[in-house]
Amino acid sequence: MKIDHKTALLLKTAFAKVIQPLKLPIFGKLECSFGPQGVRIRACNMDESLSWFHPVPEVEEVQFLIGYQQLRSFIETLGRNEGLEICVAAEAIELNRVLADGRSIAFGRLPKELGELPNRGEEIAVKDCPIGEILKGYQACAFACVDDDSGGRSTLGGVFLDAARKSIVAADGHHLMIQSCPDLARFCEEDLILPLSRSLLSSFLTEGQGGMGVNGYWVRVVSGAWDYRCKRIEGQFPTYHRVIPAGFKHRLELSLHQESIDRALRELFALHPKEETVYLALHHGHLFLLAGGKEIRHREIALMPKYAELNLIFAFNRHYLANSLKACPSLVLNCDDSSTSPVQFESVQEGRRYLLAPMHGDHKPLIAFLNEKNEKLPASTEVPAIPTNPTTQQSEEKAMSPTNEAEIPALSVKVESEEAPANEVQKEGLEAIYDKIEKLIEKQQEAREGLVEAHRAVHATQFQLKLLLKDLKAYERGQNRRLKEVRKVEELLSSLHKAA
């Protein structure tokens, strides 16, 4: 069986998401099935299974196991235009390198281990559906899930397919992400909670046509040549729709570029990475991001004269605010006058809603700071910020919590000192510091990538050396057998000579 270079790399990446470093060696292998219908390669662990089907018939029907790490090391040594060929011999599996002109060159041999992987499961019927659209909605919501189930709510550790409301939902008690999916009810007859899966979060399952099916505890997803199965999460997802307000007083269309807000967030917290709280404030037509404790750091990110009469301020976890920008590119802000009411970020074009509960705190110092800034501000663009080194204690408010606990202020913010006015020299110095920090981060990332490539090259070289040593030992054994046969012939000739 021949596999082109692109498919070989895809197989290496896809199966790595299922292969787990467990103590059971069987889960570190791939199951290969050759037959008249085609070739199937499968990997599995305790909770999921992934298989790839290649509809090219093979004359001999055989099933065997191959070590994933050995196959991966061989694929990493392939050139850009080279492919992979797997040939089945009597006692071994031959791996050949397919050159660009179609010629095959023998590369190595692996022991053929007969058998099959566990976790095959029962046959699950699949209903045709727009699986790509569903998985893209799953991927858009997955960031809002609980990272683990240590809190005892395992249902919050998955993505909820709500067939009745035609929505894909994820929440962790602090924020709520909803992706509309009009076609969900046509094939999903019951509510379903899918676990967080590296395979479902990958793009290779969203590129083909396929379907989805459920049988008891197992869920099956078919997309193109891929067949994926996983265990569903059992339990009842919280009634998330009860925490969504029936209506909002204000609907603000924020025509902002995501990069400008991302840059403002990076600048505000570049020297204060441990701080978590950021304030989003609309004050007399100016949209600000603010942070800090004893002294306030700020960035003006937009001038919005349309809302000059509206003054609002909300405190968010800065990571959640960044998530809202990624989830809802065409940003629309739905809110009420109260700074403690839930805020909904909306992207109508993508059919997404992101509900976030603000953190509670004393906003009077911030309002005084904004009033003072408003007197000095011309009707223009960005205001330079003066970052300092405050040390503050912060606590996130649990949004959408069913309990009625007392509200604790998240931050106490004071007005910026008059002795530290913004000036051009400080602004240029800060911009230079930010640029240096970004360059250092880029260099660090490049160095890590270089280390990864070097590690792969060393691993591939070690694999080649092992194969060559095996060939050398086999050659030595063959030579020893030949020497023994020659000695036997010599002894026979000498005995015949003596008898004569």
Coordinates of C-alpha atoms in Angstrom, one line a residue:
M1 CA 0.0 0.0 0.0
K2 CA 1.4 3.4 -1.0
I3 CA 0.6 6.6 0.9
D4 CA 1.6 10.1 -0.4
H5 CA 3.6 12.5 1.7
K6 CA 0.6 14.7 2.8
T7 CA -1.5 11.8 3.9
A8 CA 1.4 10.2 5.8
L9 CA 1.9 13.5 7.8
L10 CA -1.8 13.6 8.5
L11 CA -1.8 10.1 9.8
K12 CA 1.1 10.9 12.1
T13 CA -0.7 14.0 13.5
A14 CA -4.1 12.5 13.8
F15 CA -3.2 9.2 15.5
A16 CA -0.9 11.2 17.9
K17 CA -4.2 12.6 19.4
V18 CA -5.4 9.1 20.4
I19 CA -2.2 7.4 21.3
Q20 CA -1.6 7.9 25.0
P21 CA 1.5 7.1 27.1
L22 CA -0.4 4.5 29.2
K23 CA 1.2 1.6 31.0
L24 CA -0.6 -0.8 28.7
P25 CA 1.8 -1.3 25.7
I26 CA -1.1 -2.3 23.5
F27 CA -2.4 1.3 23.3
G28 CA 0.9 2.4 21.7
K29 CA 0.3 0.4 18.6
L30 CA -1.7 0.8 15.4
E31 CA -4.0 -2.0 14.0
C32 CA -3.6 -2.4 10.2
S33 CA -6.2 -4.5 8.3
F34 CA -5.5 -5.4 4.6
G35 CA -8.1 -7.0 2.4
P36 CA -10.1 -6.9 -0.8
Q37 CA -12.2 -4.0 0.3
G38 CA -9.3 -1.8 1.2
V39 CA -6.9 -0.9 4.0
R40 CA -7.9 0.3 7.5
I41 CA -5.5 1.7 10.1
R42 CA -6.8 2.2 13.7
A43 CA -5.6 3.5 17.0
C44 CA -7.5 3.6 20.3
N45 CA -7.3 4.2 24.1
M46 CA -9.6 3.5 27.0
D47 CA -12.2 6.1 25.9
E48 CA -11.9 6.7 22.2
S49 CA -11.0 5.1 18.9
L50 CA -9.9 6.6 15.5
S51 CA -9.6 4.7 12.2
W52 CA -8.6 5.7 8.7
F53 CA -9.9 3.9 5.6
H54 CA -8.1 3.7 2.2
P55 CA -10.3 2.1 -0.5
V56 CA -7.5 0.4 -2.4
P57 CA -7.9 -3.4 -2.4
E58 CA -5.1 -5.7 -1.4
V59 CA -4.8 -9.2 -2.6
E60 CA -3.9 -10.8 0.7
E61 CA -6.2 -10.5 3.6
V62 CA -4.1 -10.0 6.8
Q63 CA -4.3 -8.1 10.1
F64 CA -1.3 -7.1 12.2
L65 CA -0.1 -4.5 14.7
I66 CA 2.7 -1.8 14.2
G67 CA 4.3 0.3 16.8
Y68 CA 3.2 3.9 16.4
Q69 CA 6.5 5.5 17.5
Q70 CA 8.5 3.5 14.9
L71 CA 6.1 4.4 12.1
R72 CA 6.2 8.0 13.2
S73 CA 10.0 8.2 13.2
F74 CA 10.0 6.8 9.7
I75 CA 7.5 9.3 8.4
E76 CA 9.5 12.2 9.9
T77 CA 12.5 11.1 7.8
L78 CA 10.6 11.4 4.5
G79 CA 11.4 14.2 2.1
R80 CA 8.9 16.7 0.9
N81 CA 8.0 14.8 -2.3
E82 CA 8.5 11.3 -0.9
G83 CA 5.8 8.9 0.1
L84 CA 5.4 5.8 2.3
E85 CA 4.8 2.2 1.2
I86 CA 3.8 -0.6 3.6
C87 CA 4.5 -4.2 2.4
V88 CA 3.5 -7.4 4.2
A89 CA 6.1 -10.1 4.1
A90 CA 6.0 -13.6 5.6
E91 CA 7.5 -12.7 9.0
A92 CA 8.0 -8.9 8.9
I93 CA 6.5 -5.6 7.7
E94 CA 8.7 -3.8 5.1
L95 CA 8.7 0.0 5.1
N96 CA 9.7 1.5 1.8
R97 CA 10.4 5.1 0.7
V98 CA 8.5 6.1 -2.4
L99 CA 10.5 8.7 -4.5
A100 CA 9.0 11.4 -6.6
D101 CA 9.4 9.3 -9.8
G102 CA 7.5 6.4 -8.3
R103 CA 10.4 4.2 -7.4
S104 CA 10.4 2.4 -4.1
I105 CA 13.6 2.1 -1.9
A106 CA 13.7 -0.4 1.0
F107 CA 14.2 1.5 4.2
G108 CA 13.6 -0.9 7.1
R109 CA 11.8 -3.9 8.5
L110 CA 9.5 -4.2 11.5
P111 CA 8.4 -7.3 13.2
K112 CA 4.8 -8.4 12.3
E113 CA 2.7 -8.8 15.4
L114 CA -0.5 -10.6 14.8
G115 CA -3.6 -9.5 16.7
E116 CA -6.1 -6.7 17.1
L117 CA -6.6 -3.7 19.4
P118 CA -9.4 -3.7 22.1
N119 CA -12.2 -1.2 22.3
R120 CA -13.6 -2.1 18.9
G121 CA -17.2 -1.5 20.1
E122 CA -20.5 -2.4 18.5
E123 CA -21.7 -1.2 15.1
I124 CA -23.3 2.2 15.3
A125 CA -25.6 3.4 12.6
V126 CA -24.8 6.9 11.3
K127 CA -27.2 9.5 10.1
D128 CA -26.1 11.8 7.3
C129 CA -25.6 15.4 8.6
P130 CA -23.5 18.5 8.0
I131 CA -20.8 17.1 10.3
G132 CA -18.3 19.9 9.4
E133 CA -20.8 22.6 10.6
I134 CA -21.5 20.8 13.8
L135 CA -17.8 20.2 14.6
K136 CA -17.0 23.8 13.9
G137 CA -19.7 24.9 16.4
Y138 CA -18.2 22.3 18.8
Q139 CA -14.7 23.9 18.4
A140 CA -16.1 27.4 18.7
C141 CA -17.6 26.5 22.1
A142 CA -15.0 24.2 23.6
F143 CA -12.9 26.9 25.2
A144 CA -15.8 27.7 27.7
C145 CA -15.8 24.1 29.2
V146 CA -14.3 23.2 32.6
D147 CA -10.7 22.1 32.2
D148 CA -11.3 19.2 34.6
D149 CA -14.1 17.7 36.6
S150 CA -12.4 18.3 40.0
G151 CA -15.4 20.4 41.0
G152 CA -17.8 17.5 40.7
R153 CA -19.7 18.7 37.7
S154 CA -18.5 16.4 35.0
T155 CA -21.3 17.6 32.6
L156 CA -19.6 21.0 32.5
G157 CA -16.5 19.3 31.2
G158 CA -18.1 18.7 27.8
V159 CA -20.0 20.5 25.0
F160 CA -23.7 20.2 25.1
L161 CA -25.7 19.6 21.9
D162 CA -29.2 21.0 22.7
A163 CA -31.5 19.6 20.1
A164 CA -34.6 21.4 21.4
R165 CA -33.1 24.8 21.1
K166 CA -30.9 24.0 18.1
S167 CA -27.8 25.2 19.8
I168 CA -24.3 24.0 20.8
V169 CA -23.4 25.2 24.3
A170 CA -20.5 25.2 26.7
A171 CA -20.2 26.8 30.2
D172 CA -18.0 26.6 33.3
G173 CA -20.0 28.7 35.8
H174 CA -18.2 31.9 34.9
H175 CA -19.0 32.3 31.2
L176 CA -21.4 30.8 28.7
M177 CA -20.9 30.3 24.9
I178 CA -23.8 29.5 22.6
Q179 CA -23.5 28.6 18.9
S180 CA -26.7 28.3 16.9
C181 CA -27.0 25.2 14.7
P182 CA -30.3 25.1 12.7
D183 CA -29.7 21.6 11.4
L184 CA -29.1 20.1 14.7
A185 CA -32.6 18.8 15.4
R186 CA -32.8 17.0 12.1
F187 CA -30.4 14.2 13.1
C188 CA -29.9 14.7 16.9
E189 CA -33.1 13.2 18.5
E190 CA -31.8 13.5 22.0
D191 CA -29.6 15.9 24.0
L192 CA -26.0 14.9 23.9
I193 CA -22.9 16.0 25.8
L194 CA -19.6 15.4 23.9
P195 CA -16.4 15.2 25.9
L196 CA -13.4 17.5 25.2
S197 CA -11.5 15.5 22.6
R198 CA -8.3 16.5 20.8
S199 CA -9.6 14.7 17.7
L200 CA -12.9 16.6 17.6
L201 CA -11.0 19.8 18.1
S202 CA -8.8 19.1 15.0
S203 CA -9.5 20.3 11.5
F204 CA -9.1 16.9 9.7
L205 CA -12.6 15.8 10.8
T206 CA -14.3 19.0 9.5
E207 CA -13.1 18.7 5.9
G208 CA -15.1 15.7 4.7
Q209 CA -18.7 14.6 4.3
G210 CA -20.2 12.3 6.8
G211 CA -22.6 11.8 9.6
M212 CA -23.1 11.1 13.3
G213 CA -24.7 8.3 15.4
V214 CA -25.3 7.4 19.0
N215 CA -25.6 3.9 20.6
G216 CA -25.8 3.8 24.4
Y217 CA -22.6 5.3 25.8
W218 CA -20.8 5.6 22.5
V219 CA -20.9 8.3 19.9
R220 CA -19.7 7.8 16.3
V221 CA -18.5 10.5 14.0
V222 CA -17.7 9.7 10.3
S223 CA -16.0 12.3 8.1
G224 CA -14.5 11.4 4.8
A225 CA -12.0 8.6 5.3
W226 CA -12.0 9.0 9.1
D227 CA -14.2 7.1 11.6
Y228 CA -14.1 8.3 15.2
R229 CA -15.8 6.9 18.3
C230 CA -15.8 8.2 21.9
K231 CA -17.8 7.8 25.1
R232 CA -20.5 10.4 25.8
I233 CA -20.8 12.2 29.1
E234 CA -23.7 10.9 31.1
G235 CA -25.7 13.4 33.2
Q236 CA -27.9 16.5 33.0
F237 CA -26.5 19.7 31.6
P238 CA -27.5 22.8 33.7
T239 CA -30.5 24.8 32.6
Y240 CA -28.3 27.5 31.0
H241 CA -31.1 29.4 29.4
R242 CA -32.4 30.6 32.7
V243 CA -29.4 32.8 33.3
I244 CA -29.8 34.6 30.0
P245 CA -31.7 37.9 30.5
A246 CA -35.0 38.3 28.6
G247 CA -33.8 41.6 27.1
F248 CA -31.1 44.1 27.3
K249 CA -31.5 47.9 27.6
H250 CA -28.5 48.8 25.4
R251 CA -27.3 47.3 22.2
L252 CA -23.9 48.7 21.1
E253 CA -22.3 47.9 17.8
L254 CA -18.5 48.0 18.4
S255 CA -16.9 48.4 15.0
L256 CA -13.5 47.4 16.4
H257 CA -10.5 45.4 15.0
Q258 CA -9.6 42.5 17.2
E259 CA -5.9 43.3 16.8
S260 CA -6.3 46.7 18.4
I261 CA -8.0 45.3 21.5
D262 CA -5.5 42.4 21.7
R263 CA -2.6 44.9 21.5
A264 CA -4.1 47.1 24.1
L265 CA -4.5 44.1 26.5
R266 CA -0.9 43.0 25.9
E267 CA 0.3 46.5 26.6
L268 CA -1.7 46.9 29.8
F269 CA -0.5 43.6 31.2
A270 CA 2.9 43.1 29.7
L271 CA 4.6 44.2 32.9
H272 CA 1.8 42.8 35.2
P273 CA 1.1 39.3 33.9
K274 CA -0.3 38.1 37.3
E275 CA -3.1 40.6 37.2
E276 CA -6.4 39.3 36.0
T277 CA -9.0 42.1 36.0
V278 CA -9.6 44.6 33.2
Y279 CA -12.2 47.3 33.0
L280 CA -14.2 48.1 29.9
A281 CA -15.6 51.6 30.1
L282 CA -17.6 53.7 27.7
H283 CA -17.4 57.3 28.9
H284 CA -18.8 60.3 26.9
G285 CA -18.1 58.6 23.6
H286 CA -14.7 57.2 24.5
L287 CA -14.2 53.5 24.9
F288 CA -11.4 52.6 27.4
L289 CA -9.6 49.6 28.7
L290 CA -8.3 50.2 32.2
A291 CA -6.3 48.2 34.7
G292 CA -4.2 48.7 37.9
G293 CA -4.5 49.2 41.6
K294 CA -2.9 52.2 43.3
E295 CA -2.3 53.8 39.9
I296 CA -4.4 53.2 36.9
R297 CA -3.2 52.1 33.5
H298 CA -5.4 52.8 30.6
R299 CA -5.8 52.6 26.8
E300 CA -8.4 54.3 24.7
I301 CA -9.4 51.9 21.9
A302 CA -12.1 53.7 20.1
L303 CA -13.9 57.0 19.7
M304 CA -17.7 56.5 19.6
P305 CA -19.5 59.9 19.5
K306 CA -22.7 58.0 18.7
Y307 CA -22.9 57.0 22.3
A308 CA -21.7 60.2 23.9
E309 CA -24.6 60.3 26.4
L310 CA -24.0 56.8 27.6
N311 CA -21.6 56.0 30.5
L312 CA -21.0 52.3 31.3
I313 CA -18.2 50.5 33.1
F314 CA -17.7 46.7 33.6
A315 CA -15.0 44.6 35.2
F316 CA -14.0 41.4 33.5
N317 CA -11.4 38.7 33.8
R318 CA -9.0 39.7 31.0
H319 CA -8.8 36.2 29.6
Y320 CA -12.6 36.0 29.3
L321 CA -12.7 39.3 27.5
A322 CA -10.0 38.1 25.1
N323 CA -12.1 35.0 24.5
S324 CA -15.1 37.1 23.7
L325 CA -13.2 38.8 20.9
K326 CA -12.1 35.5 19.4
A327 CA -15.6 34.0 19.7
C328 CA -17.5 37.0 18.3
P329 CA -15.4 38.8 15.6
S330 CA -18.2 41.1 14.5
L331 CA -18.7 42.4 18.1
V332 CA -22.1 43.6 19.4
L333 CA -22.3 44.4 23.1
N334 CA -25.7 43.9 24.8
C335 CA -25.9 45.2 28.4
D336 CA -27.9 47.1 31.0
D337 CA -27.0 50.1 33.1
S338 CA -26.0 48.1 36.1
S339 CA -22.3 47.2 36.2
T340 CA -23.2 43.8 37.9
S341 CA -25.7 42.6 35.3
P342 CA -24.7 39.9 32.8
V343 CA -23.2 41.2 29.5
Q344 CA -23.7 39.4 26.2
F345 CA -21.2 39.7 23.4
E346 CA -22.9 38.8 20.1
S347 CA -21.8 38.0 16.5
V348 CA -24.9 37.9 14.4
Q349 CA -23.1 36.8 11.2
E350 CA -21.7 33.7 12.9
G351 CA -24.8 33.0 15.1
R352 CA -22.8 33.2 18.3
R353 CA -23.6 34.5 21.8
Y354 CA -21.1 34.8 24.6
L355 CA -22.6 35.6 28.1
L356 CA -20.2 36.9 30.7
A357 CA -20.9 38.1 34.2
P358 CA -18.9 41.1 35.4
M359 CA -16.8 41.0 38.5
H360 CA -18.1 43.2 41.4
G361 CA -16.1 46.0 42.9
D362 CA -16.0 49.8 43.7
H363 CA -16.1 51.7 40.4
K364 CA -16.2 55.2 42.0
P365 CA -12.4 55.8 41.7
L366 CA -12.5 54.7 38.1
I367 CA -15.4 57.0 37.3
A368 CA -13.5 59.9 38.9
F369 CA -10.4 59.0 36.9
L370 CA -12.4 59.0 33.7
N371 CA -14.1 62.3 34.5
E372 CA -10.6 63.8 35.0
K373 CA -9.3 62.3 31.8
N374 CA -12.4 63.5 29.9
E375 CA -11.5 67.2 30.7
K376 CA -8.0 66.8 29.3
L377 CA -8.9 64.7 26.3
P378 CA -9.2 66.2 22.8
A379 CA -11.7 64.5 20.5
S380 CA -8.9 62.3 19.2
T381 CA -7.3 58.9 19.5
E382 CA -5.3 57.0 22.0
V383 CA -4.2 58.2 25.4
P384 CA -0.7 57.0 26.6
A385 CA -0.7 54.8 29.6
I386 CA 1.8 54.7 32.5
P387 CA 2.1 51.2 33.8
T388 CA 3.4 50.7 37.3
N389 CA 4.0 47.7 39.5
P390 CA 1.0 47.4 41.8
T391 CA 0.3 44.3 43.9
T392 CA -3.4 43.7 44.3
Q393 CA -5.5 40.8 45.4
Q394 CA -8.3 39.9 43.1
S395 CA -11.1 37.3 43.1
E396 CA -13.4 36.3 40.3
E397 CA -17.1 36.4 40.8
K398 CA -18.8 33.1 39.9
A399 CA -21.3 34.1 37.2
M400 CA -24.3 31.9 36.7
S401 CA -23.9 30.3 40.1
P402 CA -27.1 28.8 41.6
T403 CA -26.1 29.9 45.1
N404 CA -26.9 33.2 46.7
E405 CA -23.6 34.0 48.3
A406 CA -22.7 37.6 49.3
E407 CA -21.0 39.6 46.7
I408 CA -17.4 40.5 47.4
P409 CA -15.7 43.4 45.7
A410 CA -13.2 42.2 43.2
L411 CA -10.9 45.3 43.2
S412 CA -10.3 48.6 44.9
V413 CA -8.9 51.2 42.5
K414 CA -7.6 54.6 43.3
V415 CA -7.3 57.7 41.1
E416 CA -4.1 58.1 39.2
S417 CA -1.5 60.3 41.0
E418 CA -1.1 63.9 39.8
E419 CA 2.7 63.5 40.2
A420 CA 2.9 61.1 37.3
P421 CA 1.4 62.8 34.2
A422 CA 1.7 61.2 30.8
N423 CA 4.3 62.6 28.5
E424 CA 5.8 61.8 25.1
V425 CA 9.2 60.6 26.6
Q426 CA 7.5 58.0 28.8
K427 CA 5.3 57.0 26.0
E428 CA 8.2 56.4 23.7
G429 CA 10.1 54.5 26.4
L430 CA 7.1 52.2 27.1
E431 CA 6.6 51.5 23.4
A432 CA 10.2 50.5 23.1
I433 CA 9.9 48.2 26.1
Y434 CA 6.8 46.6 24.6
D435 CA 8.5 46.1 21.3
K436 CA 11.5 44.5 23.0
I437 CA 9.3 42.2 25.0
E438 CA 7.5 41.1 21.9
K439 CA 10.8 40.5 20.1
L440 CA 12.1 38.4 23.0
I441 CA 8.9 36.3 23.0
E442 CA 9.3 35.7 19.2
K443 CA 12.9 34.7 19.7
Q444 CA 12.0 32.3 22.5
Q445 CA 9.3 30.8 20.3
E446 CA 11.8 30.4 17.4
A447 CA 14.3 28.8 19.7
R448 CA 11.7 26.3 21.0
E449 CA 10.7 25.4 17.4
G450 CA 14.4 24.8 16.6
L451 CA 14.7 22.5 19.6
V452 CA 11.7 20.5 18.6
E453 CA 13.1 20.1 15.1
A454 CA 16.5 19.1 16.4
H455 CA 14.8 16.6 18.8
R456 CA 12.9 15.1 15.9
A457 CA 16.0 14.8 13.8
V458 CA 17.9 13.1 16.6
H459 CA 15.0 10.7 17.2
A460 CA 14.8 9.9 13.4
T461 CA 18.6 9.3 13.3
Q462 CA 18.4 6.9 16.3
F463 CA 15.6 5.0 14.6
Q464 CA 17.7 4.7 11.4
L465 CA 20.7 3.5 13.5
K466 CA 18.6 0.8 15.2
L467 CA 17.4 -0.5 11.8
L468 CA 20.9 -0.5 10.4
L469 CA 22.2 -2.4 13.5
K470 CA 19.4 -4.9 13.1
D471 CA 20.5 -5.4 9.4
L472 CA 24.1 -5.6 10.5
K473 CA 23.3 -8.3 13.0
A474 CA 21.3 -10.2 10.5
Y475 CA 24.1 -10.0 8.0
E476 CA 26.6 -11.2 10.7
R477 CA 24.3 -14.2 11.5
G478 CA 24.1 -15.0 7.8
Q479 CA 27.9 -14.8 7.5
N480 CA 28.3 -17.1 10.6
R481 CA 26.0 -19.6 9.0
R482 CA 27.9 -19.6 5.8
L483 CA 31.2 -20.1 7.7
K484 CA 29.8 -23.0 9.5
E485 CA 28.7 -24.6 6.3
V486 CA 32.1 -24.0 4.7
R487 CA 33.8 -25.7 7.7
K488 CA 31.5 -28.7 7.5
V489 CA 32.3 -29.1 3.8
E490 CA 36.1 -28.8 4.5
E491 CA 35.8 -31.4 7.3
L492 CA 33.9 -33.7 4.9
L493 CA 36.5 -33.3 2.2
S494 CA 39.4 -34.0 4.7
S495 CA 37.7 -37.1 6.0
L496 CA 37.1 -38.3 2.4
H497 CA 40.8 -37.7 1.6
K498 CA 41.9 -39.7 4.6
A499 CA 39.6 -42.6 3.7
A500 CA 41.0 -42.6 0.1

